[in-house]
Amino acid sequence: MKLTFLGHAAVRLQHDAHEVLIDPFLSGNPNAVTAPEALSPSHVILTHAHADHVGDTVAIAERCRAIVVGAVEVVNRLAQEGVEGVGMNVGGAAEFPFGRVQFTPAWHSSSFADGTYGGTPMGVIVEMGGVTVFHAGDTALFSDLALVARRPIDVALVPIGDHFTMGPEDALAAVRMLMPRHVVPVHYDTFPPIRQDARAFAQRVEAETESRAHALAPGEALDL
Ligand code: NI
Ligand code: MN
């Protein structure tokens, strides 16, 4: 399985012929190096309704006929724009042609740019090609993250930007609870309030936990 960091909280997961995106915010991200037109997913998973996560979802879904997987409120709203989706909710799991998706709690908020309610914000566990990926979404540190670690996690994507989500110190505590084999910091550097030293965070993860950490530049990938 190949995991490509697309910048901010956006990732692409690929295994065999399957391609799945999570939170594809690209054209609005000055640090992104991947054009939305370069992607051809069958499914787009959304953690919540904020614009820096929904991003280019509608354009990608229209072009690729991709199915959006997210909170029922997010999926119902995007359906008004002609996007096909599978509405889920926190705690629920479902099987897809590429693998299994389960949504987890996240402590944050969730609304569309016009203020429309976006349901509860969530993290997501994706099992694909024998690899378990946990994308924490936008969240504060909270102790129930330890429950996610009941299943061995191969890669955890954790926000480190602070201001809108947990910062590096709390993300380190999250890593201690999640105990993943690999950690990829996300949700930093995109806007001035969330500038962080991701390399310093990665060094601390490797020095203070059993996890390996990868401060990926946008466009960089991990083979798992
Ligand atoms: Ni958010
Ligand atoms: Mn965000």
PDB file of N, CA, C and O and ligand atoms in Angstrom, residues 8 48 50 52-53 108 138 165 187, ligand 2:
ATOM      1  N   HIS A   8      -1.424  19.611   3.918  1.00  0.00           N
ATOM      2  CA  HIS A   8      -2.450  19.852   4.942  1.00  0.00           C
ATOM      3  C   HIS A   8      -2.907  18.516   5.544  1.00  0.00           C
ATOM      4  O   HIS A   8      -2.066  17.807   6.106  1.00  0.00           O
ATOM      5  N   HIS A  48     -14.649  15.797   8.092  1.00  0.00           N
ATOM      6  CA  HIS A  48     -15.642  16.784   8.508  1.00  0.00           C
ATOM      7  C   HIS A  48     -15.840  17.812   7.403  1.00  0.00           C
ATOM      8  O   HIS A  48     -15.224  17.714   6.338  1.00  0.00           O
ATOM      9  N   HIS A  50     -15.369  21.179   7.186  1.00  0.00           N
ATOM     10  CA  HIS A  50     -14.597  22.417   7.025  1.00  0.00           C
ATOM     11  C   HIS A  50     -13.940  22.475   5.637  1.00  0.00           C
ATOM     12  O   HIS A  50     -13.529  21.450   5.088  1.00  0.00           O
ATOM     13  N   ASP A  52     -11.122  23.388   4.545  1.00  0.00           N
ATOM     14  CA  ASP A  52      -9.757  22.897   4.358  1.00  0.00           C
ATOM     15  C   ASP A  52      -9.702  21.367   4.388  1.00  0.00           C
ATOM     16  O   ASP A  52      -8.603  20.782   4.421  1.00  0.00           O
ATOM     17  N   HIS A  53     -10.881  20.718   4.352  1.00  0.00           N
ATOM     18  CA  HIS A  53     -10.962  19.247   4.289  1.00  0.00           C
ATOM     19  C   HIS A  53     -11.818  18.818   3.094  1.00  0.00           C
ATOM     20  O   HIS A  53     -11.409  17.953   2.331  1.00  0.00           O
ATOM     21  N   HIS A 108     -13.811  18.522  17.905  1.00  0.00           N
ATOM     22  CA  HIS A 108     -13.609  19.639  16.980  1.00  0.00           C
ATOM     23  C   HIS A 108     -14.989  20.206  16.681  1.00  0.00           C
ATOM     24  O   HIS A 108     -15.917  20.024  17.486  1.00  0.00           O
ATOM     25  N   ASP A 138      -9.379  16.479  12.409  1.00  0.00           N
ATOM     26  CA  ASP A 138      -9.024  17.637  13.238  1.00  0.00           C
ATOM     27  C   ASP A 138      -9.513  17.327  14.638  1.00  0.00           C
ATOM     28  O   ASP A 138     -10.710  17.091  14.838  1.00  0.00           O
ATOM     29  N   THR A 165      -6.365  22.655  16.222  1.00  0.00           N
ATOM     30  CA  THR A 165      -6.292  21.235  16.601  1.00  0.00           C
ATOM     31  C   THR A 165      -5.225  21.104  17.685  1.00  0.00           C
ATOM     32  O   THR A 165      -4.641  22.091  18.110  1.00  0.00           O
ATOM     33  N   HIS A 187      -1.684  18.711   8.994  1.00  0.00           N
ATOM     34  CA  HIS A 187      -2.400  19.921   9.441  1.00  0.00           C
ATOM     35  C   HIS A 187      -1.461  20.952  10.072  1.00  0.00           C
ATOM     36  O   HIS A 187      -1.697  21.466  11.166  1.00  0.00           O
TER      37      HIS A 187
HETATM   38 MN    MN B   2      -8.789  21.705   9.453  1.00  0.00          MN
END
